[in-house]
mmCIF file with all atom_site columns, N, CA and C in Angstrom:
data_model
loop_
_atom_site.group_PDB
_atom_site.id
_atom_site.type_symbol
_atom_site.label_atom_id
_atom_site.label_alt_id
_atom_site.label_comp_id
_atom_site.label_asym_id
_atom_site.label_entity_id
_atom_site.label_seq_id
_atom_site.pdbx_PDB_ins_code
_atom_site.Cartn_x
_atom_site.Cartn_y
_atom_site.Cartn_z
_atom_site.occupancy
_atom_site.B_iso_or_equiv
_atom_site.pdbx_formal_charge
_atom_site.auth_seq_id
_atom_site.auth_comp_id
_atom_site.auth_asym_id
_atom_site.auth_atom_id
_atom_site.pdbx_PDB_model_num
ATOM 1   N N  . UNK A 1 1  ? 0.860   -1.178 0.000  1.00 64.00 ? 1  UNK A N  1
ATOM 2   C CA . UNK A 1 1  ? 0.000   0.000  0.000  1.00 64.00 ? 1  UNK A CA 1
ATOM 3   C C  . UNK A 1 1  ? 0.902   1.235  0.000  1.00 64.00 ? 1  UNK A C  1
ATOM 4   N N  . UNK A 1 2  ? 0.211   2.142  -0.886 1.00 83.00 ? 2  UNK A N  1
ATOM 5   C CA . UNK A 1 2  ? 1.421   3.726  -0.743 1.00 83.00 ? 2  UNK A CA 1
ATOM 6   C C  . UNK A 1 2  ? 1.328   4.592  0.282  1.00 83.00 ? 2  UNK A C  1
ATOM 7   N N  . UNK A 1 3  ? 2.593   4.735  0.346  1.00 81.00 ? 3  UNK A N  1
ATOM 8   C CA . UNK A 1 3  ? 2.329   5.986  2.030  1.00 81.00 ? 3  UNK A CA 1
ATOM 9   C C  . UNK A 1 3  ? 1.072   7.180  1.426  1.00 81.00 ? 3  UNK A C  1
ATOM 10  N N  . UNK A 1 4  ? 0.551   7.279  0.705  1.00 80.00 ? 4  UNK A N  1
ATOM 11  C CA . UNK A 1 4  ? -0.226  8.169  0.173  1.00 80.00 ? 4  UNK A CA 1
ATOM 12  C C  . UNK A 1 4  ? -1.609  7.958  0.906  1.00 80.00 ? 4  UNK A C  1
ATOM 13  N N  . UNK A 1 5  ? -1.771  6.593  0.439  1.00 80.00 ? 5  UNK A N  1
ATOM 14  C CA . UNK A 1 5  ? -2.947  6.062  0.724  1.00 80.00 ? 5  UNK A CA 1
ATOM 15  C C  . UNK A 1 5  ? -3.273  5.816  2.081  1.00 80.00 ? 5  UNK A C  1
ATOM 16  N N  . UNK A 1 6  ? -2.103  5.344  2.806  1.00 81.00 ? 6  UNK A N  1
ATOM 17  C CA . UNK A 1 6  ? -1.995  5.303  4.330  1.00 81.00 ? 6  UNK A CA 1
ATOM 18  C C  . UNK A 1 6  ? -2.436  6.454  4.878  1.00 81.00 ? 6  UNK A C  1
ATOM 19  N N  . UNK A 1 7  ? -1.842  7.799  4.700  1.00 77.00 ? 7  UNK A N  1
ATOM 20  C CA . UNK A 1 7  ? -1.941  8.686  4.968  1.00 77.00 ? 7  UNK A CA 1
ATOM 21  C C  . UNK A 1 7  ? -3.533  9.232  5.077  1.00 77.00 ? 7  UNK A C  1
ATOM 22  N N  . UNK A 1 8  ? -4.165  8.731  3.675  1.00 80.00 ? 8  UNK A N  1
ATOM 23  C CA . UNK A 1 8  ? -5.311  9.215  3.569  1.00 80.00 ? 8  UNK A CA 1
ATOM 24  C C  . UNK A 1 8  ? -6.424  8.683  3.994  1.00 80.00 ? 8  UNK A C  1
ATOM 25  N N  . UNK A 1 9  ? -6.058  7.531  4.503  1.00 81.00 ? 9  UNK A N  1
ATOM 26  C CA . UNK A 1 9  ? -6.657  6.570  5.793  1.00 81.00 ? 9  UNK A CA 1
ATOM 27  C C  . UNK A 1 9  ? -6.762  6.840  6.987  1.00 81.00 ? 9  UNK A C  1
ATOM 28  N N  . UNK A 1 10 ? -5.608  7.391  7.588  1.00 79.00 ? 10 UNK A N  1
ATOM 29  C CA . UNK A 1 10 ? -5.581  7.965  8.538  1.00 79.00 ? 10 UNK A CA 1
ATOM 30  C C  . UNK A 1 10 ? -6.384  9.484  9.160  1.00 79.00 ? 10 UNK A C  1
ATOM 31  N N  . UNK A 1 11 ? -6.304  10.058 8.100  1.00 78.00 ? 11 UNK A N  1
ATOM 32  C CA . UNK A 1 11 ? -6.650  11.149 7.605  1.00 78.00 ? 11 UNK A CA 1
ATOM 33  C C  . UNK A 1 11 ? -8.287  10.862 8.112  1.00 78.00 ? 11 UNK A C  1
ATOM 34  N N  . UNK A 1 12 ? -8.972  10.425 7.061  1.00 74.00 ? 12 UNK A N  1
ATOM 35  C CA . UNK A 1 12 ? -10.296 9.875  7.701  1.00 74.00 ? 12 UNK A CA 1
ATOM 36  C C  . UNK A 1 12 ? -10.600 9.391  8.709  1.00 74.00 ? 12 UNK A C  1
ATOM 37  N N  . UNK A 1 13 ? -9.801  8.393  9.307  1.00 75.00 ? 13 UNK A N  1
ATOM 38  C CA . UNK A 1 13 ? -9.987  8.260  10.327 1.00 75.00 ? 13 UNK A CA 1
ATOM 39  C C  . UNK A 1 13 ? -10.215 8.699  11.536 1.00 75.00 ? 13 UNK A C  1
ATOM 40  N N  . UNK A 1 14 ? -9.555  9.820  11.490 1.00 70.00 ? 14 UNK A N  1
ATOM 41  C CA . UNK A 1 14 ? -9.066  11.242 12.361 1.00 70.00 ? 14 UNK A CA 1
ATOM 42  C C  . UNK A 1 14 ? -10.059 12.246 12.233 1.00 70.00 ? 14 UNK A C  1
ATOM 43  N N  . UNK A 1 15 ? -10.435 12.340 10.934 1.00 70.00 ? 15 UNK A N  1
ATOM 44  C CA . UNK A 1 15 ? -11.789 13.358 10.890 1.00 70.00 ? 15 UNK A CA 1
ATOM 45  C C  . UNK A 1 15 ? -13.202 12.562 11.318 1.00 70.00 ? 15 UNK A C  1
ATOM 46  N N  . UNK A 1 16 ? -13.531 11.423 11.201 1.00 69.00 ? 16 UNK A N  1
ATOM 47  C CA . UNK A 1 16 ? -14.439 10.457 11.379 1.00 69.00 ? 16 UNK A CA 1
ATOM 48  C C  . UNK A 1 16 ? -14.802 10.604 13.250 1.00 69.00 ? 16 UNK A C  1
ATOM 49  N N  . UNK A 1 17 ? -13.545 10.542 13.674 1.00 64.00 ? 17 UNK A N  1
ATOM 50  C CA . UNK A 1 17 ? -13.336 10.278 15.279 1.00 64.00 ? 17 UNK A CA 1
ATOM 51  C C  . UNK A 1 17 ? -13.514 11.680 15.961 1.00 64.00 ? 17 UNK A C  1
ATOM 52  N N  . UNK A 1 18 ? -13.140 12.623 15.430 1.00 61.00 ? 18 UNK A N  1
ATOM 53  C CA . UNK A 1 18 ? -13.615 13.869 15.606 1.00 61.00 ? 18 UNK A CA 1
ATOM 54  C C  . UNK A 1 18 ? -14.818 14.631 15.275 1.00 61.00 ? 18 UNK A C  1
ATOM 55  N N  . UNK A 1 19 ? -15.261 14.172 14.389 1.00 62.00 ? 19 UNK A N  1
ATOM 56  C CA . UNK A 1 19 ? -16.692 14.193 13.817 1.00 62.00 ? 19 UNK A CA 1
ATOM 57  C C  . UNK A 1 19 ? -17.506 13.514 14.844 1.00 62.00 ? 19 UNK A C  1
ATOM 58  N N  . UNK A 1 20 ? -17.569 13.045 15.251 1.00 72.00 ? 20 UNK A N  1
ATOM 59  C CA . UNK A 1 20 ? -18.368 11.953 16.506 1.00 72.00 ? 20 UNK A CA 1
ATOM 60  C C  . UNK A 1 20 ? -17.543 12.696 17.717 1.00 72.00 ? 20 UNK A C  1
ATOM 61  N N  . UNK A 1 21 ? -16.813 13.367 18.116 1.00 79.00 ? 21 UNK A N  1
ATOM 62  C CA . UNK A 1 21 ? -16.387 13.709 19.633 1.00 79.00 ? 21 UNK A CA 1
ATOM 63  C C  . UNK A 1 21 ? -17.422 15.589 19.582 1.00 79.00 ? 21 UNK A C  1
ATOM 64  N N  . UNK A 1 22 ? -17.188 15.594 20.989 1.00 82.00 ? 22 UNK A N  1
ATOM 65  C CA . UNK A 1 22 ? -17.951 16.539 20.776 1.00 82.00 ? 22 UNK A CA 1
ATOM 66  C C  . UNK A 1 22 ? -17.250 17.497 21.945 1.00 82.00 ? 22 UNK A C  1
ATOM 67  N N  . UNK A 1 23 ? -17.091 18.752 22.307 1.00 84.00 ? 23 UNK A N  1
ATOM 68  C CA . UNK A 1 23 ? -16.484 19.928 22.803 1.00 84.00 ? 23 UNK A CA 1
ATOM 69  C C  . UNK A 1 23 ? -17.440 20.248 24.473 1.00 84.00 ? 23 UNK A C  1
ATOM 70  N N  . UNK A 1 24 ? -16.581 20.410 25.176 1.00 87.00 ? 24 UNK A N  1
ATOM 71  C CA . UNK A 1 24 ? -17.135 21.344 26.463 1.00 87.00 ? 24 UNK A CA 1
ATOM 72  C C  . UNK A 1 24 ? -18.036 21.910 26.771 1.00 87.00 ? 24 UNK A C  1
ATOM 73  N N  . UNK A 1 25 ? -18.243 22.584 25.469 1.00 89.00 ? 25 UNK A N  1
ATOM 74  C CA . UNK A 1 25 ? -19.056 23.693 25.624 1.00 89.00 ? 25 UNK A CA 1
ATOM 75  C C  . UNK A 1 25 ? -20.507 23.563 25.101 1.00 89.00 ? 25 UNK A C  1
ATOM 76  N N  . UNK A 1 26 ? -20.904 21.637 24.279 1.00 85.00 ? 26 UNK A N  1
ATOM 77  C CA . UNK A 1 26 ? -21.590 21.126 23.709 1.00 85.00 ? 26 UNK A CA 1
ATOM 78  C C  . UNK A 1 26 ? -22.161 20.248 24.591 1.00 85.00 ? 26 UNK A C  1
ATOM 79  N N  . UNK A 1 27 ? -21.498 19.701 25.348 1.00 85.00 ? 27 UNK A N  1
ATOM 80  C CA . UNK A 1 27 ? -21.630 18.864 26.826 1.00 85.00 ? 27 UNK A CA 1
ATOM 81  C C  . UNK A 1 27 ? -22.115 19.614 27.666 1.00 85.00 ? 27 UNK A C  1
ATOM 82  N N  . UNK A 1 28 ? -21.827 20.725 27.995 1.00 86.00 ? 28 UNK A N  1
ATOM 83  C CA . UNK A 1 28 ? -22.537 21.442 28.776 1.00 86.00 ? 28 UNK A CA 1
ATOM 84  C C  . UNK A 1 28 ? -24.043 21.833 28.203 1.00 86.00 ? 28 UNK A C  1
ATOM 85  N N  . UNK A 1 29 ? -23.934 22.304 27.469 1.00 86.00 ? 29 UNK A N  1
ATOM 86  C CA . UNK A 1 29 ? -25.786 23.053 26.917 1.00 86.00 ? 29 UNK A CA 1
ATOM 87  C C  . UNK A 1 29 ? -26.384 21.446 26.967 1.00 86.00 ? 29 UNK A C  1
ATOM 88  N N  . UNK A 1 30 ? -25.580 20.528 26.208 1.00 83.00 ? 30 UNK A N  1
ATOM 89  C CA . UNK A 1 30 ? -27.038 19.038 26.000 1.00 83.00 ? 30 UNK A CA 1
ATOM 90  C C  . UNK A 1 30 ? -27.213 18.744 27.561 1.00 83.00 ? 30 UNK A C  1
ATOM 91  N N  . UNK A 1 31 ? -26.199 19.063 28.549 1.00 80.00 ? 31 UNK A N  1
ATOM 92  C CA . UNK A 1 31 ? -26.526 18.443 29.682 1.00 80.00 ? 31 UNK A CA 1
ATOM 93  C C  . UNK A 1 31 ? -27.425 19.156 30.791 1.00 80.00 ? 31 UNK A C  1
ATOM 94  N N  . UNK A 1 32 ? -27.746 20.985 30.288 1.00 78.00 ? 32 UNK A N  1
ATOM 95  C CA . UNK A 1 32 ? -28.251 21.749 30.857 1.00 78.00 ? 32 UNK A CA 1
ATOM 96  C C  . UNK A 1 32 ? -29.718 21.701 30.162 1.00 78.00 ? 32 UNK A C  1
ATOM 97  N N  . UNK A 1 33 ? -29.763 21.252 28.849 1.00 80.00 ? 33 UNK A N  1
ATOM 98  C CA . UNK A 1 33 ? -31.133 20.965 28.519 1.00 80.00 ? 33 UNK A CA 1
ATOM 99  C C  . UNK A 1 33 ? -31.719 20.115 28.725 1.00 80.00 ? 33 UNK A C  1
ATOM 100 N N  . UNK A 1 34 ? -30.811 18.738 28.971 1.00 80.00 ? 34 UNK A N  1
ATOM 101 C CA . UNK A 1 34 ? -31.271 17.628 29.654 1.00 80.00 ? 34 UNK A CA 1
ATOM 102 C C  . UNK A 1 34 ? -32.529 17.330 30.478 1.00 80.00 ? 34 UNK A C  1
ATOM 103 N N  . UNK A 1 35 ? -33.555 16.346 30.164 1.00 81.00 ? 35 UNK A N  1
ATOM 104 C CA . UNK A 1 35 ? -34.397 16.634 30.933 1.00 81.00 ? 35 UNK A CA 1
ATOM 105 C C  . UNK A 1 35 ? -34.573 15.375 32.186 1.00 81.00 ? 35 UNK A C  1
ATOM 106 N N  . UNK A 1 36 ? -33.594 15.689 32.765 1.00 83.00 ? 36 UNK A N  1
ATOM 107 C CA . UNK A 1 36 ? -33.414 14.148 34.465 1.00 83.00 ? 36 UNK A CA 1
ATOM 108 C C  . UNK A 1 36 ? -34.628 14.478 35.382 1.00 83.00 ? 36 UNK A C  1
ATOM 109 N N  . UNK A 1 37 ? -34.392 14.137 36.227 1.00 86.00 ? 37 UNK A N  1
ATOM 110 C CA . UNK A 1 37 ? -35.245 14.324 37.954 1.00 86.00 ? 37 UNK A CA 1
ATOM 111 C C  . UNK A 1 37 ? -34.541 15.455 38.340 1.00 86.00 ? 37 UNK A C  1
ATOM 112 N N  . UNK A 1 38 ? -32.861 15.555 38.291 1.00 81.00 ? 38 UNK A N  1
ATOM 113 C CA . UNK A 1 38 ? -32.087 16.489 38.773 1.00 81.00 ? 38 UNK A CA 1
ATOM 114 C C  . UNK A 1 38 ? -32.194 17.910 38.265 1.00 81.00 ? 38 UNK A C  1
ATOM 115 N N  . UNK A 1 39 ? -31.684 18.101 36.988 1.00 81.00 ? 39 UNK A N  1
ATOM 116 C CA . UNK A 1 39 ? -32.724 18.828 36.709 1.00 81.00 ? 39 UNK A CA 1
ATOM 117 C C  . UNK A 1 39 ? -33.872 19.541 36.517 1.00 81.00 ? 39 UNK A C  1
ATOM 118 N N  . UNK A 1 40 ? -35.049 18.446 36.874 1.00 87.00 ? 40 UNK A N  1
ATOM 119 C CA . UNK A 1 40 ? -36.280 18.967 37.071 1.00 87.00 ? 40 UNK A CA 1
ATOM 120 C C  . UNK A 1 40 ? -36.197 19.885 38.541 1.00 87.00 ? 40 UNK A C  1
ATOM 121 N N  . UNK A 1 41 ? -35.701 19.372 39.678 1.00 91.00 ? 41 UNK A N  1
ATOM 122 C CA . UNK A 1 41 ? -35.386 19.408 40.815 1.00 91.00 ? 41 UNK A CA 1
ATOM 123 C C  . UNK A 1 41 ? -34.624 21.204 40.618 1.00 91.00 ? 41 UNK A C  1
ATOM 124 N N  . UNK A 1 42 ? -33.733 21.187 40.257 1.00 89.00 ? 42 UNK A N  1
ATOM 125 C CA . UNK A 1 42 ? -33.059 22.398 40.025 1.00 89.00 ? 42 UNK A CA 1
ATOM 126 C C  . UNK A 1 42 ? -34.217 23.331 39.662 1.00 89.00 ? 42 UNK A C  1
ATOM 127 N N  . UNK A 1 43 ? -34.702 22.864 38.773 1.00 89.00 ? 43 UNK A N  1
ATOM 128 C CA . UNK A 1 43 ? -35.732 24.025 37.452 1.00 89.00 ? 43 UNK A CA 1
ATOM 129 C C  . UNK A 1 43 ? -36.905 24.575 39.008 1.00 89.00 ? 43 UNK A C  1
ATOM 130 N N  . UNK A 1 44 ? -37.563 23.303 39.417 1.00 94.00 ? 44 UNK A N  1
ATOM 131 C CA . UNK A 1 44 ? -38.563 23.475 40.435 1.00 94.00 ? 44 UNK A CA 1
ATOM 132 C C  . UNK A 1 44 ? -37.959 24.713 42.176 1.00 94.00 ? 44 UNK A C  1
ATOM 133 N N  . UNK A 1 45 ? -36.667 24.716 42.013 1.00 95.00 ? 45 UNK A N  1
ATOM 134 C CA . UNK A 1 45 ? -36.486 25.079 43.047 1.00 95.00 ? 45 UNK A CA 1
ATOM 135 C C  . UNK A 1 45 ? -36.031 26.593 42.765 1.00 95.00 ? 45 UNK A C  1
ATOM 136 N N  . UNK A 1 46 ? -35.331 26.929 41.515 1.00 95.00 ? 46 UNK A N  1
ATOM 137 C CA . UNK A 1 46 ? -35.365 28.218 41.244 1.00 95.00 ? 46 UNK A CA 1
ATOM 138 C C  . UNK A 1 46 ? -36.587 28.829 40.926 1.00 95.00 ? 46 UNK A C  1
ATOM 139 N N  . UNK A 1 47 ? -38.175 28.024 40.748 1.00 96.00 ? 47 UNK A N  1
ATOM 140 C CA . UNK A 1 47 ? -38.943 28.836 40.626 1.00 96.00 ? 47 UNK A CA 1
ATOM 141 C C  . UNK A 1 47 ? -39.691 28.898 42.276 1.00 96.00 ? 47 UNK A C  1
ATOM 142 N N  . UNK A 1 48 ? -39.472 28.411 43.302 1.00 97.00 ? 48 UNK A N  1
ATOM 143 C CA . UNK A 1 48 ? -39.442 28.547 44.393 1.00 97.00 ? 48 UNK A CA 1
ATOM 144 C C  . UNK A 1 48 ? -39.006 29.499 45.108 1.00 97.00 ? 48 UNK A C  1
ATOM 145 N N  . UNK A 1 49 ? -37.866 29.506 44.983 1.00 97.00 ? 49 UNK A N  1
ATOM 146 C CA . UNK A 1 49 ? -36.860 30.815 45.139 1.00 97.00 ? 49 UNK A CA 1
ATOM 147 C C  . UNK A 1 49 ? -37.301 32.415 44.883 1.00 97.00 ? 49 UNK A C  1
ATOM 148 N N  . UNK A 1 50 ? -37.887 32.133 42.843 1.00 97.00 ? 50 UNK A N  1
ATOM 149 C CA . UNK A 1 50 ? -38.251 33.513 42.813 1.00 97.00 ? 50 UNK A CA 1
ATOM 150 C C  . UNK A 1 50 ? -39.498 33.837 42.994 1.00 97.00 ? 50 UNK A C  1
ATOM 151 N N  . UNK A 1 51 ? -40.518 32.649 43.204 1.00 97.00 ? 51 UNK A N  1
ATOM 152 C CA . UNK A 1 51 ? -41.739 33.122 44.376 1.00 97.00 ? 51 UNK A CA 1
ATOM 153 C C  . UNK A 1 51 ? -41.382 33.599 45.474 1.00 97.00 ? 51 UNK A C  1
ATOM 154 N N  . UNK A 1 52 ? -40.690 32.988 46.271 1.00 98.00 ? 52 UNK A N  1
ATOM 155 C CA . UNK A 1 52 ? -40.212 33.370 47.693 1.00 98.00 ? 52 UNK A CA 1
ATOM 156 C C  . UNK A 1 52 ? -40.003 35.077 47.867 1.00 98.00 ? 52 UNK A C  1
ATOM 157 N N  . UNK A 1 53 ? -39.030 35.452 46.609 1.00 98.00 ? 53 UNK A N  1
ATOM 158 C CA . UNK A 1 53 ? -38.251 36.464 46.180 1.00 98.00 ? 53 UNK A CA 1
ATOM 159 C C  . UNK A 1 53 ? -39.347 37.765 46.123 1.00 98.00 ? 53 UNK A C  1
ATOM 160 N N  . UNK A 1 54 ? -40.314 37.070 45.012 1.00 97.00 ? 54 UNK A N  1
ATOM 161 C CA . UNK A 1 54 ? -41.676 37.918 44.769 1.00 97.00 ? 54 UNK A CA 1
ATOM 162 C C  . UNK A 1 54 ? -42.384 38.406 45.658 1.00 97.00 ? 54 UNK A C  1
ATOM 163 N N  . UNK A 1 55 ? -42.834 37.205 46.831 1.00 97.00 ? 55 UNK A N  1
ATOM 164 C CA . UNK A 1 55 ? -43.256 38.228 47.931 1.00 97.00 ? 55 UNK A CA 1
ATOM 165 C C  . UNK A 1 55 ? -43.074 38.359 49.389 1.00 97.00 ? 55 UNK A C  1
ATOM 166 N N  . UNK A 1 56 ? -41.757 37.971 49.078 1.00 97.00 ? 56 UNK A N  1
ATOM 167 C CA . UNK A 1 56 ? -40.821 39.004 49.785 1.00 97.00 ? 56 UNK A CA 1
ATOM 168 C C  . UNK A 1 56 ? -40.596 40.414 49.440 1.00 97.00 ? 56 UNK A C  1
ATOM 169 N N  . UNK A 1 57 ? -40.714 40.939 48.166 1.00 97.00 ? 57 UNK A N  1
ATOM 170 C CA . UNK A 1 57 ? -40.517 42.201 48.067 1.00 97.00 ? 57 UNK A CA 1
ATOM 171 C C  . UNK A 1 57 ? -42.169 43.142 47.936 1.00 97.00 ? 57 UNK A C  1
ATOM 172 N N  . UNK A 1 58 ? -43.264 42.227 47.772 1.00 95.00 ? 58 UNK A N  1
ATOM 173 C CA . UNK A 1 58 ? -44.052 42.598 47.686 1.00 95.00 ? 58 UNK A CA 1
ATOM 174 C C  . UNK A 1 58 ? -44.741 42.886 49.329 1.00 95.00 ? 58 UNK A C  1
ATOM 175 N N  . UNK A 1 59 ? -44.112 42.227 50.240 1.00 94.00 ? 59 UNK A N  1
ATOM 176 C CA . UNK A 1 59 ? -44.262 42.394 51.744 1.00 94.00 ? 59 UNK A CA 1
ATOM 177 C C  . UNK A 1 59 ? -43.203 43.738 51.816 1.00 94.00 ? 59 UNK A C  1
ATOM 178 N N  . UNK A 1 60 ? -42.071 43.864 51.633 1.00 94.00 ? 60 UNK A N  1
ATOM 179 C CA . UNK A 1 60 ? -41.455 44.800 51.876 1.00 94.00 ? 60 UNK A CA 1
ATOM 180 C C  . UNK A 1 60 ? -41.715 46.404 51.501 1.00 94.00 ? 60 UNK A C  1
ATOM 181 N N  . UNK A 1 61 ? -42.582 46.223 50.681 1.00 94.00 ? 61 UNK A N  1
ATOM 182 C CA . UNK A 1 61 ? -43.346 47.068 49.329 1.00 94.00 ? 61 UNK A CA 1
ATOM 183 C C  . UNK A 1 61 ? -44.581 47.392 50.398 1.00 94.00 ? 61 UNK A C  1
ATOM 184 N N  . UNK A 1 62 ? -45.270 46.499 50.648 1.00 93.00 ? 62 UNK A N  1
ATOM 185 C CA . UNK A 1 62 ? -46.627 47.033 52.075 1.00 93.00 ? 62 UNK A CA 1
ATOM 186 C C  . UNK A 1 62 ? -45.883 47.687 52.940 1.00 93.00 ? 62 UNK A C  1
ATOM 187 N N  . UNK A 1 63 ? -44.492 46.983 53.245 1.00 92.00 ? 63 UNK A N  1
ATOM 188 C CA . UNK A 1 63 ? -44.398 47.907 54.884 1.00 92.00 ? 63 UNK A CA 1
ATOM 189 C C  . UNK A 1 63 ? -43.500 49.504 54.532 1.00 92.00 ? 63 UNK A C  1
ATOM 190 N N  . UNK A 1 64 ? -43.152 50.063 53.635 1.00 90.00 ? 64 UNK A N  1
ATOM 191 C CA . UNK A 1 64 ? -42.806 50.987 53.199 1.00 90.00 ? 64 UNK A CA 1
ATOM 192 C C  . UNK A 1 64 ? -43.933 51.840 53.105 1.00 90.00 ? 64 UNK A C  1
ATOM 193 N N  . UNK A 1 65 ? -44.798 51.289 52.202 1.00 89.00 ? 65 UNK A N  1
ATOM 194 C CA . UNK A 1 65 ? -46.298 52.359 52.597 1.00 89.00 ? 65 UNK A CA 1
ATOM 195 C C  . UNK A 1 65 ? -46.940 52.695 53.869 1.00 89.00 ? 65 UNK A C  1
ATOM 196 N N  . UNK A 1 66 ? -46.394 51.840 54.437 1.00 86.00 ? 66 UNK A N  1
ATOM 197 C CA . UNK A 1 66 ? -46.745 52.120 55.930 1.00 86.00 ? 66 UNK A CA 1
ATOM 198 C C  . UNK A 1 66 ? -48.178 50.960 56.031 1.00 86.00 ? 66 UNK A C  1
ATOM 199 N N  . UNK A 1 67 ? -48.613 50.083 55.303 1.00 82.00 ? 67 UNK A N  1
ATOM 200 C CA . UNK A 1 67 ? -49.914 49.569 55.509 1.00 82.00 ? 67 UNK A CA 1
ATOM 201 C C  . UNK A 1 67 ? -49.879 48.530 57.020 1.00 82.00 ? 67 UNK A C  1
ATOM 202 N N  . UNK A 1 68 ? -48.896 48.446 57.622 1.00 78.00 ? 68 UNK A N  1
ATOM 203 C CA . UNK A 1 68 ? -48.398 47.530 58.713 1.00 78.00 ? 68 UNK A CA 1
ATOM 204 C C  . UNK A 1 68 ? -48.289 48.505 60.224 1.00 78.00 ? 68 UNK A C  1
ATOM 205 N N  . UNK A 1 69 ? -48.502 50.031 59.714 1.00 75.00 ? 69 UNK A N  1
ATOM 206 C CA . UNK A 1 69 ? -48.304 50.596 61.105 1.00 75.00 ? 69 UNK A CA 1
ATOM 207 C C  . UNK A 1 69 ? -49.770 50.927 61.571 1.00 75.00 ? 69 UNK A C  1
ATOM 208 N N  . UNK A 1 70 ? -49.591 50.858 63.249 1.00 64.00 ? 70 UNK A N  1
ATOM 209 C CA . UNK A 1 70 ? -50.509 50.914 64.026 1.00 64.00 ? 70 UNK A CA 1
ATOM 210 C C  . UNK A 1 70 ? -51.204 52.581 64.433 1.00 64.00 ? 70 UNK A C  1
#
C-alpha cells in the first residue's frame, strides 16, 4: 500500500473520530437541557426561590407604605 494512501486513511480516520467527539461547551448546553429528575429538581427550586423572592418584596413594598403601622 502507498504511504499516500496510508496517509489518507488515517486522515479519515481522524476526521471520522472527531466528527463523533464533541467539545465542552456542547456537553454542557445538552446536559443543561437535559431533561433528568435532577434537573427537574433544580428548574422546580429556582422557581421557588423567585416566588419566595416575589413576595418578599411585595411584603417589603406594604411595609414601606406604611400599611403595617398601628
Amino acid at each position: 500500500m502507498s504511504k499516500a494512501i496510508e496517509n489518507e486513511r488515517r486522515r479519515c480516520a481522524v476526521m471520522a473520530a472527531s466528527a463523533r467527539s464533541i467539545g465542552p461547551v456542547t456537553a454542557a448546553l445538552r446536559a443543561m437541557q437535559s431533561d433528568t429528575p435532577e434537573i427537574r429538581e433544580i428548574q422546580a427550586l429556582r422557581a421557588a426561590i423567585a416566588d419566595r423572592i416575589e413576595r418578599d418584596i411585595e411584603l417589603l413594598d406594604r411595609l414601606d407604605a406604611g400599611e403595617f403601622r398601628s
